[in-house]
PDB file of C-alpha atoms in Angstrom:
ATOM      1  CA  UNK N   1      89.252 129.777 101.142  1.00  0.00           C
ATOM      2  CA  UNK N   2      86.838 127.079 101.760  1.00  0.00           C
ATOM      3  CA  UNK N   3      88.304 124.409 104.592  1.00  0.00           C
ATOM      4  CA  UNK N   4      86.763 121.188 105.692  1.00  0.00           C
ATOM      5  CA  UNK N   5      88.611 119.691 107.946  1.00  0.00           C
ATOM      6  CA  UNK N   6      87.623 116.009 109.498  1.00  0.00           C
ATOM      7  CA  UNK N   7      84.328 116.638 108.985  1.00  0.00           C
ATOM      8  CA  UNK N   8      82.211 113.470 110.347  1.00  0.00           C
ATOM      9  CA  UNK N   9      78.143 113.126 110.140  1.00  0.00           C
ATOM     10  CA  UNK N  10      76.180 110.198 111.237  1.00  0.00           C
ATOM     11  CA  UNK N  11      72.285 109.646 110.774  1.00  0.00           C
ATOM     12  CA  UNK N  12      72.008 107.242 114.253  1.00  0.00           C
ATOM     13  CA  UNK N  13      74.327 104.508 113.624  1.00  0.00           C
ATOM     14  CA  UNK N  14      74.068 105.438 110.064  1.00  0.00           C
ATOM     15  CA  UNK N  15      77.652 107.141 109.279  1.00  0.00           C
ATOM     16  CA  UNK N  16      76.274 109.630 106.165  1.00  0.00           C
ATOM     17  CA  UNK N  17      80.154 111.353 105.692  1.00  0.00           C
ATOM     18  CA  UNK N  18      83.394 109.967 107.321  1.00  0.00           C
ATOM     19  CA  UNK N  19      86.139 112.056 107.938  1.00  0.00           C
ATOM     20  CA  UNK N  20      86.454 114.094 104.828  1.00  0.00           C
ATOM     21  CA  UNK N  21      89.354 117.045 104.499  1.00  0.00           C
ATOM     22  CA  UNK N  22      88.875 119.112 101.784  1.00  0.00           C
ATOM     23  CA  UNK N  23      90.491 122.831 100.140  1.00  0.00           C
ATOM     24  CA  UNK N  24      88.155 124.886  98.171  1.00  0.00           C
ATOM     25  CA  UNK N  25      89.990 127.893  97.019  1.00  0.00           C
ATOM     26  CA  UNK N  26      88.011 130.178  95.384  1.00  0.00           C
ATOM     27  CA  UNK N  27      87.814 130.786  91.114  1.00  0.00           C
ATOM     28  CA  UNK N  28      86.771 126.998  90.728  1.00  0.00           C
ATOM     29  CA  UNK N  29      84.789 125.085  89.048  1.00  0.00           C
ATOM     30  CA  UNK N  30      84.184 121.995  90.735  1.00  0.00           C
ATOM     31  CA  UNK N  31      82.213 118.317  90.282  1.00  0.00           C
ATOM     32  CA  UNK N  32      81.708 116.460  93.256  1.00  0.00           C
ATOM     33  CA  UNK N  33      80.633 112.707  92.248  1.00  0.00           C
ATOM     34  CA  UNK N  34      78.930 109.564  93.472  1.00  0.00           C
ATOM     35  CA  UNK N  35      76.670 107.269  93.992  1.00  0.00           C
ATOM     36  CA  UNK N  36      73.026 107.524  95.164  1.00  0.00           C
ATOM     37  CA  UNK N  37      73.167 107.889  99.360  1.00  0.00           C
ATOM     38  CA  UNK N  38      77.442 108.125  98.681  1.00  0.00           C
ATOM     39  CA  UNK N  39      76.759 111.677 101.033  1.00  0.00           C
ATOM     40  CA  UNK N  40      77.121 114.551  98.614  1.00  0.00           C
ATOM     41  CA  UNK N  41      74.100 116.021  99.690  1.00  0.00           C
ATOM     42  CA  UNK N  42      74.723 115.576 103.625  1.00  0.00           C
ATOM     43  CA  UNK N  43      78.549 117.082 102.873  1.00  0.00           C
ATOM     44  CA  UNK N  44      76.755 119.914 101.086  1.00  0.00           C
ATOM     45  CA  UNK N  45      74.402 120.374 103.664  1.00  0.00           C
ATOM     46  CA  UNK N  46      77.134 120.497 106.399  1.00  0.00           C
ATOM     47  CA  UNK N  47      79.183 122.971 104.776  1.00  0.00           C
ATOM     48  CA  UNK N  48      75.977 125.302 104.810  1.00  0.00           C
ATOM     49  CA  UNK N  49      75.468 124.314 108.842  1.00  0.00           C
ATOM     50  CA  UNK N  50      72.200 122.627 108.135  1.00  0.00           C
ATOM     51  CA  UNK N  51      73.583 120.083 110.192  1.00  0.00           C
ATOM     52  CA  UNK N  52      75.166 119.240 112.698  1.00  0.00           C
ATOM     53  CA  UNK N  53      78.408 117.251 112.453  1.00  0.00           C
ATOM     54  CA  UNK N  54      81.772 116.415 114.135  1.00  0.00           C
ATOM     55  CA  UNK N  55      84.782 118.479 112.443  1.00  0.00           C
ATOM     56  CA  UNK N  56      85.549 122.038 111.492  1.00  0.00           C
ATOM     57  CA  UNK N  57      84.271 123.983 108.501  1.00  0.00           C
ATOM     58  CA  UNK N  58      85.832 127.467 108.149  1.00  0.00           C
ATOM     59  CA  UNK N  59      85.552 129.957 105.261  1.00  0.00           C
ATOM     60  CA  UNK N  60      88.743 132.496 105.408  1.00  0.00           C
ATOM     61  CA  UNK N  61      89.356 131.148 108.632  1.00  0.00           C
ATOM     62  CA  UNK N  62      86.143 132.082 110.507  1.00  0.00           C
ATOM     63  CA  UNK N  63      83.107 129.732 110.903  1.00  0.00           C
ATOM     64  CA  UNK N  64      80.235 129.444 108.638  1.00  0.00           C
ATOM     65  CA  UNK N  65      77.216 131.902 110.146  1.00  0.00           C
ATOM     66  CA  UNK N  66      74.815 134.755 110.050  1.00  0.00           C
ATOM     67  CA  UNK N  67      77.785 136.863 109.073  1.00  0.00           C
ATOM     68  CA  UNK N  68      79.216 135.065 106.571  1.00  0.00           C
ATOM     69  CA  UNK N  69      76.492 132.473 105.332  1.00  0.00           C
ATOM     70  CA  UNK N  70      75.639 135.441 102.601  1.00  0.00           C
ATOM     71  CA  UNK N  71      79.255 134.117 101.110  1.00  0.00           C
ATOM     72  CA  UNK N  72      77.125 130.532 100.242  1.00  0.00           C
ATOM     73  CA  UNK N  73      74.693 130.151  98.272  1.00  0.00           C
ATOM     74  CA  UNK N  74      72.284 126.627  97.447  1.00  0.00           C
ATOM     75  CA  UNK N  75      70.499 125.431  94.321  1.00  0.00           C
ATOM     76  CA  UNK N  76      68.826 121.801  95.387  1.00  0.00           C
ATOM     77  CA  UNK N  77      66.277 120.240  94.069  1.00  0.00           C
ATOM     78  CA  UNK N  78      64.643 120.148  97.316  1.00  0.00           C
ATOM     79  CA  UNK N  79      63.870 123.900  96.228  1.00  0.00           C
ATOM     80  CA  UNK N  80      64.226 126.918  99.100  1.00  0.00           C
ATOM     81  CA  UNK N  81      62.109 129.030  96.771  1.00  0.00           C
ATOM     82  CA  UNK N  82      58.429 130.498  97.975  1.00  0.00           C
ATOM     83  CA  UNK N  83      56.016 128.820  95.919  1.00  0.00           C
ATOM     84  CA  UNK N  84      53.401 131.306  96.613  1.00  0.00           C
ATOM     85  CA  UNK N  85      55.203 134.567  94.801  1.00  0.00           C
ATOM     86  CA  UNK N  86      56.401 135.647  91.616  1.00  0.00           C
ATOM     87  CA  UNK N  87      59.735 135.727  90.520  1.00  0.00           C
ATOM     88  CA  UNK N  88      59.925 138.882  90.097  1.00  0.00           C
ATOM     89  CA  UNK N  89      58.965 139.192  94.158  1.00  0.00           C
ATOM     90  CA  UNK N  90      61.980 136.584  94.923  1.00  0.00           C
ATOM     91  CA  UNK N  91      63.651 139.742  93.174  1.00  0.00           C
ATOM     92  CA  UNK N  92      63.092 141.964  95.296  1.00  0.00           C
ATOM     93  CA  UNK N  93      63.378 139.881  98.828  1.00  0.00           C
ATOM     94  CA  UNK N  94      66.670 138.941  97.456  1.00  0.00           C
ATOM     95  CA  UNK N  95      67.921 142.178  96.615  1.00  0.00           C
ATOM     96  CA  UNK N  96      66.715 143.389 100.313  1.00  0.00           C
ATOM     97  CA  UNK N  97      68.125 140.510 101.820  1.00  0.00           C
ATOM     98  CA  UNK N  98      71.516 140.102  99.771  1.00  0.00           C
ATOM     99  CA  UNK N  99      73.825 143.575  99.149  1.00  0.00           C
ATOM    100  CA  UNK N 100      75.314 142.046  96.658  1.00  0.00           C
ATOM    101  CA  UNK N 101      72.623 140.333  94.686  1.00  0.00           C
ATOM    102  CA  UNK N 102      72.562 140.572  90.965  1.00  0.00           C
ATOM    103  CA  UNK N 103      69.553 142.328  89.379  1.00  0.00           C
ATOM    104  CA  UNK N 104      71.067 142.356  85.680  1.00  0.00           C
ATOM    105  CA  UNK N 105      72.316 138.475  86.280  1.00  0.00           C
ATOM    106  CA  UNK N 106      68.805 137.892  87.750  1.00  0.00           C
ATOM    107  CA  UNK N 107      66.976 138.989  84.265  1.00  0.00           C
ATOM    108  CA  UNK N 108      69.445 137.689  82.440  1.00  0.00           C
ATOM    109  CA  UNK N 109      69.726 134.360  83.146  1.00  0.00           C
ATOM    110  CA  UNK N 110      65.450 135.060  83.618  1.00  0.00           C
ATOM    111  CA  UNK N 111      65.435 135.902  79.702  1.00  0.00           C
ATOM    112  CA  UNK N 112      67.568 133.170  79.125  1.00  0.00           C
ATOM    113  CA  UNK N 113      65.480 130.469  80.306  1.00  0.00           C
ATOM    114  CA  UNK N 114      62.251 132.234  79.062  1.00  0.00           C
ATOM    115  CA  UNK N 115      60.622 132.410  82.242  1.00  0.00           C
ATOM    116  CA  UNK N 116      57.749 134.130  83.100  1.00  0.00           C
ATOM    117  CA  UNK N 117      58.699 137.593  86.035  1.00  0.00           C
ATOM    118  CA  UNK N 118      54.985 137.666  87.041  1.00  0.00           C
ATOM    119  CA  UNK N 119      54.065 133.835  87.286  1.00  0.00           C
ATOM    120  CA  UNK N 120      53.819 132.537  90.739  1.00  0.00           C
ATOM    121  CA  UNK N 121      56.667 129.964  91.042  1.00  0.00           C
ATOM    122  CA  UNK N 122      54.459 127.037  92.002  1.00  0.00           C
ATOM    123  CA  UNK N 123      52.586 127.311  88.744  1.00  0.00           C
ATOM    124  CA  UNK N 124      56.474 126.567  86.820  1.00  0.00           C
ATOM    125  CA  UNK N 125      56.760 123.079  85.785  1.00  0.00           C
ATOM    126  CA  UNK N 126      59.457 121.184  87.691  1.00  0.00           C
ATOM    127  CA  UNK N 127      62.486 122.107  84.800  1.00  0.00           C
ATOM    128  CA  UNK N 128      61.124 125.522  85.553  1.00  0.00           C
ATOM    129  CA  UNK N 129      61.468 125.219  89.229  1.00  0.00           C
ATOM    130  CA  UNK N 130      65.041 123.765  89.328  1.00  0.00           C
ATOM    131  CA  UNK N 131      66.061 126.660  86.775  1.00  0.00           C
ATOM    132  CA  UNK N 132      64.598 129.347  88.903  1.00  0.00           C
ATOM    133  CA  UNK N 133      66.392 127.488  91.635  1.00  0.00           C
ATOM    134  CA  UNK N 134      69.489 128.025  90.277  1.00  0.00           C
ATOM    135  CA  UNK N 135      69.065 131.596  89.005  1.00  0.00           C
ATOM    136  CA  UNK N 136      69.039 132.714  92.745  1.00  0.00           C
ATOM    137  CA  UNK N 137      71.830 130.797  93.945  1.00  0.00           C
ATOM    138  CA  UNK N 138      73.721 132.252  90.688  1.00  0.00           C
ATOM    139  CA  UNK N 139      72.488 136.350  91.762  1.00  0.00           C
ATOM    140  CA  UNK N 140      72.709 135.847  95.065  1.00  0.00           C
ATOM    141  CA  UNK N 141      75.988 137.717  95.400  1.00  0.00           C
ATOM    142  CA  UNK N 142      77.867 134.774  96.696  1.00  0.00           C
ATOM    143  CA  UNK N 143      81.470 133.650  96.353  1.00  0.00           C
ATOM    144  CA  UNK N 144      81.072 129.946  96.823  1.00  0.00           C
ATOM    145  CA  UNK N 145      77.802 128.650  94.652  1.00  0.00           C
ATOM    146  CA  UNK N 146      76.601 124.766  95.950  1.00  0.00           C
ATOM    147  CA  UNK N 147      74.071 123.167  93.617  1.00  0.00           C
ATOM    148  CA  UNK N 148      72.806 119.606  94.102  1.00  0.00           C
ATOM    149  CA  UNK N 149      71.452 118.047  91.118  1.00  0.00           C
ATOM    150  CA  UNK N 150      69.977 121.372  89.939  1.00  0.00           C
ATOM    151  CA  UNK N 151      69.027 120.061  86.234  1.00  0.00           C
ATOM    152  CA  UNK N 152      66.230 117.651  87.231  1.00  0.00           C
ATOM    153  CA  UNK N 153      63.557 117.602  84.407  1.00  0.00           C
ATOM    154  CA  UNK N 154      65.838 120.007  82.060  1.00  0.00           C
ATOM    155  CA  UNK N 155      66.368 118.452  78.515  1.00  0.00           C
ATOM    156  CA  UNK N 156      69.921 117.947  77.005  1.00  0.00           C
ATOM    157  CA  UNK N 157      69.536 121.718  75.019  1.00  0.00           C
ATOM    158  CA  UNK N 158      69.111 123.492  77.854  1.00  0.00           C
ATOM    159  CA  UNK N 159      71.461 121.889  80.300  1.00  0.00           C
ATOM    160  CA  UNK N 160      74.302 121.880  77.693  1.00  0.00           C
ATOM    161  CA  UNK N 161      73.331 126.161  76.692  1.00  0.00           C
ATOM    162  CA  UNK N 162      73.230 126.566  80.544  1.00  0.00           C
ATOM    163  CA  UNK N 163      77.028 124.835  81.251  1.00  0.00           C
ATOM    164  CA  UNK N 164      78.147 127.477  78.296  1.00  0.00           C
ATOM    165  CA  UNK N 165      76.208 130.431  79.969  1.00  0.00           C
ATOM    166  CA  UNK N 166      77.980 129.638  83.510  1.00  0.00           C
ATOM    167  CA  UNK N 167      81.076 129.802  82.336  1.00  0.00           C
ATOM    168  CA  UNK N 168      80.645 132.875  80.513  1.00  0.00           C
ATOM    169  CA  UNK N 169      78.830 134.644  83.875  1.00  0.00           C
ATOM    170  CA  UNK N 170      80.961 133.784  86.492  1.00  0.00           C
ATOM    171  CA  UNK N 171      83.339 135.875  87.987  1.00  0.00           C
ATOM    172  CA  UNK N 172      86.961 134.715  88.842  1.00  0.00           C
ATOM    173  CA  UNK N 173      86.692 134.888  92.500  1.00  0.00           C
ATOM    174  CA  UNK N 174      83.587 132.785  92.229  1.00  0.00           C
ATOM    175  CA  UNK N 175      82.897 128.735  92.638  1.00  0.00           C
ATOM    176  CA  UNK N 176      81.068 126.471  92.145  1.00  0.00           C
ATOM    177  CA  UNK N 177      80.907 123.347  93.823  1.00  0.00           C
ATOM    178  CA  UNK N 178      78.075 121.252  91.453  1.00  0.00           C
ATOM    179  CA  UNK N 179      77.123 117.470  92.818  1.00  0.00           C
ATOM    180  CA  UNK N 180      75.427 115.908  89.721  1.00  0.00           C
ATOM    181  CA  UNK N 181      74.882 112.564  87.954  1.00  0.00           C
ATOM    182  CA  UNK N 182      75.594 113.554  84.698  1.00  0.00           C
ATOM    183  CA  UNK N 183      79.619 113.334  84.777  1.00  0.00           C
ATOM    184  CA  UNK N 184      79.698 113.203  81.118  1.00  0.00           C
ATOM    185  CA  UNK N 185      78.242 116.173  80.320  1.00  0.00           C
ATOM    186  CA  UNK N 186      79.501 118.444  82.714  1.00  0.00           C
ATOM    187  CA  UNK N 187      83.217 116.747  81.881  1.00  0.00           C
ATOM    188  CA  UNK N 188      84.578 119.528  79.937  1.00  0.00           C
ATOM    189  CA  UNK N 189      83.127 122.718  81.906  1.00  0.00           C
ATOM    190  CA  UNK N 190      84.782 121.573  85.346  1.00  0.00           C
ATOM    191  CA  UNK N 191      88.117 121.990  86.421  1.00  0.00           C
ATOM    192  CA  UNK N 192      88.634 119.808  89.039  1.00  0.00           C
ATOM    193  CA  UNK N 193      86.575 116.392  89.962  1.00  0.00           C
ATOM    194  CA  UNK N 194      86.184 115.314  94.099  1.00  0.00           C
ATOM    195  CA  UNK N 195      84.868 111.274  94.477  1.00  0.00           C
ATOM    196  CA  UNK N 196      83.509 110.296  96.976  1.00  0.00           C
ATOM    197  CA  UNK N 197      81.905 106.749  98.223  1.00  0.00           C
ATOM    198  CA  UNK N 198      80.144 105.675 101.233  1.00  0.00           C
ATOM    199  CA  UNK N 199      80.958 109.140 103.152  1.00  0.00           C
ATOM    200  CA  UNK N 200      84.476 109.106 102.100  1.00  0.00           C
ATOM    201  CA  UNK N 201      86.865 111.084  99.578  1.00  0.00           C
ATOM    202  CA  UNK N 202      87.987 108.708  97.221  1.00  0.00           C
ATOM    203  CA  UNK N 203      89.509 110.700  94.361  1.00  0.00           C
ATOM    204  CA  UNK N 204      90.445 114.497  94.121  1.00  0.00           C
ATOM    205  CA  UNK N 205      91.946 115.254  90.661  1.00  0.00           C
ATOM    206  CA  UNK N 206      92.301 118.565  88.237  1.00  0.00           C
ATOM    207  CA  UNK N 207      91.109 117.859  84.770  1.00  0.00           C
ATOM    208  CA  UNK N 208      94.987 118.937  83.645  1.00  0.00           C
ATOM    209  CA  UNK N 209      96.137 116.337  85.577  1.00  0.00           C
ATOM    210  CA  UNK N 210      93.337 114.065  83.920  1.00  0.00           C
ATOM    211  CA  UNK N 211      94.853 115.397  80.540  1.00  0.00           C
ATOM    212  CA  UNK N 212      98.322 115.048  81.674  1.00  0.00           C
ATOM    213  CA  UNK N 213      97.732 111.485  82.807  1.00  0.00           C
ATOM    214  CA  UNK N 214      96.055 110.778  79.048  1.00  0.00           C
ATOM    215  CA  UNK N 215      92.576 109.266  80.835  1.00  0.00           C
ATOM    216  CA  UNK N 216      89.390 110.928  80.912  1.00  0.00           C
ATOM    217  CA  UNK N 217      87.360 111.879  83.860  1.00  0.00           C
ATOM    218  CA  UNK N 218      84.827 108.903  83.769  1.00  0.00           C
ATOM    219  CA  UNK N 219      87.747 106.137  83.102  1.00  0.00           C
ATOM    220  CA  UNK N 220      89.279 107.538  86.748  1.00  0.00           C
ATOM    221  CA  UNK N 221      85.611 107.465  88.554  1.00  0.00           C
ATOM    222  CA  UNK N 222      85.226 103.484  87.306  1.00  0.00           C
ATOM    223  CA  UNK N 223      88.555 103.186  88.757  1.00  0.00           C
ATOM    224  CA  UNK N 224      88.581 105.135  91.874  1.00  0.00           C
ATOM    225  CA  UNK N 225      85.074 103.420  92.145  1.00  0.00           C
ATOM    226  CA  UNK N 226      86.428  99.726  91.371  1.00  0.00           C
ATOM    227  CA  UNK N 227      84.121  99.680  88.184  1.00  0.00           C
ATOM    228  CA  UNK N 228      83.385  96.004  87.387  1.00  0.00           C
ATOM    229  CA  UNK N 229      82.311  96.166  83.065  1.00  0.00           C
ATOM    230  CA  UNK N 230      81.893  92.029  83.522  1.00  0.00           C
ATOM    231  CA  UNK N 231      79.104  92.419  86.124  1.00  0.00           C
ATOM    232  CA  UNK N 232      76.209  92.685  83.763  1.00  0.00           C
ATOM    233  CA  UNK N 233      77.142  89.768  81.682  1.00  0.00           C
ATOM    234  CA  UNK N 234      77.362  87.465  84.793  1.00  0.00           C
ATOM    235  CA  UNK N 235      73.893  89.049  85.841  1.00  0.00           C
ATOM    236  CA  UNK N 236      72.840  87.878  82.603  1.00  0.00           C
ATOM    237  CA  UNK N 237      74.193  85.071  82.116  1.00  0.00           C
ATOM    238  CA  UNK N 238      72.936  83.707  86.090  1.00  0.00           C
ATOM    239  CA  UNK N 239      69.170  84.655  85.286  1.00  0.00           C
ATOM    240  CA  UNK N 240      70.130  82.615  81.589  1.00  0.00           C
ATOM    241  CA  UNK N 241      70.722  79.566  83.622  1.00  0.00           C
ATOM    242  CA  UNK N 242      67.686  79.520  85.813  1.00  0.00           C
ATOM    243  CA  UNK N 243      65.768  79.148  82.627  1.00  0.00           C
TER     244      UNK N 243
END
């Protein structure tokens, strides 16, 4: 079990996350939504201890560090990968570093994607980058799996093949815990959808619940998000009257 509990961080006087609680059992499949700067990278990087911040983070009870961090794994497009090896190096640091890293999920999900073992990774494109990206958080071994916009210069084929492979890999005491724009898409392969705005949890809801409520996931973000549909017309019709 994944715990967050009052977990505050503030850039200066800038407050990035505000006092956000959250349960993460494990076996989940999980979207975690907003806006551009709304902190879903900072609350990502916290529960990794990147950062520092005000609150407690605990994973079965214990704090997150050197002897559990192996539990976590990251895909961001930031990239943590060594541009100056192969892939088929990352491999084998991986499998050194990691006891329970994947080699069969590794050349799976390798074959998969078509990409090259031998190739030093800065010569991928950047689709190719953010794939490889996630292909090590995926074989890392870990029971909670954090990506942050990890599709990034991937066309609609290969995101929408790559939702159906994840759900076909994963094991049921993994997660996955994915912060991405494209709510739509991804709408159907989560099971449970965390808001947040300006550093703050503003919806937490289980697609059942979405189901048994009768509304789909991206009616309850406009509304959890105070969606205004009128606000483009008035835009348009205020730059219409300074004609």
């Amino acid at each position: 079990m994944l715990e967050l509990n009052h977990i505050t961080k503030a850039y200066g006087t800038k407050v990035a996350v505000q006092d956000v609680s959250l349960t993460i059992p494990q076996g989940e499949i999980i979207g975690l939504f907003g806006e551009n700067g709304a902190g879903k990278t900072t609350l990502m990087k916290c529960i990794l201890n990147f950062l520092r911040y005000k609150g407690d983070i605990t994973l079965d009870g214990q704090p997150i560090q050197h002897q559990n961090i192996a539990r976590l794994s990251f895909a961001t497009c930031e990239h943590s990968f060594f541009p100056d090896i192969t892939a088929d190096a990352h491999r084998a640091f991986y499998q050194a570093h990691f006891p329970n890293f994947s080699a069969k999920r590794f050349y799976t999900l390798m074959k998969f994607f078509e990409l090259p073992l031998h190739q030093n990774i800065k010569r991928f494109s950047t689709g190719q980058k953010n794939q490889f990206e996630v292909i090590l958080a995926l074989s890392q071994g870990a029971d909670y799996i954090l990506m942050d916009e990890p599709f990034a210069g991937n066309d609609v084929f290969n995101r929408e093949d790559f939702y159906k492979v994840l759900l076909g890999i994963l094991e049921p005491h993994e997660t996955v815990l994915l912060s991405t724009h494209l709510i739509e898409e991804v709408s159907d392969f989560i099971g449970r959808a965390i808001l947040i705005k300006k550093g703050q949890i503003v919806g937490d809801i289980t697609t059942d619940e979405l189901e048994e409520q009768g509304i789909s996931l991206m009616d309850y973000i406009k509304s959890a998000y105070s969606y205004r549909s009128d606000r483009v017309m008035e835009a348009l019709e205020e730059l219409d009257e300074e004609r």
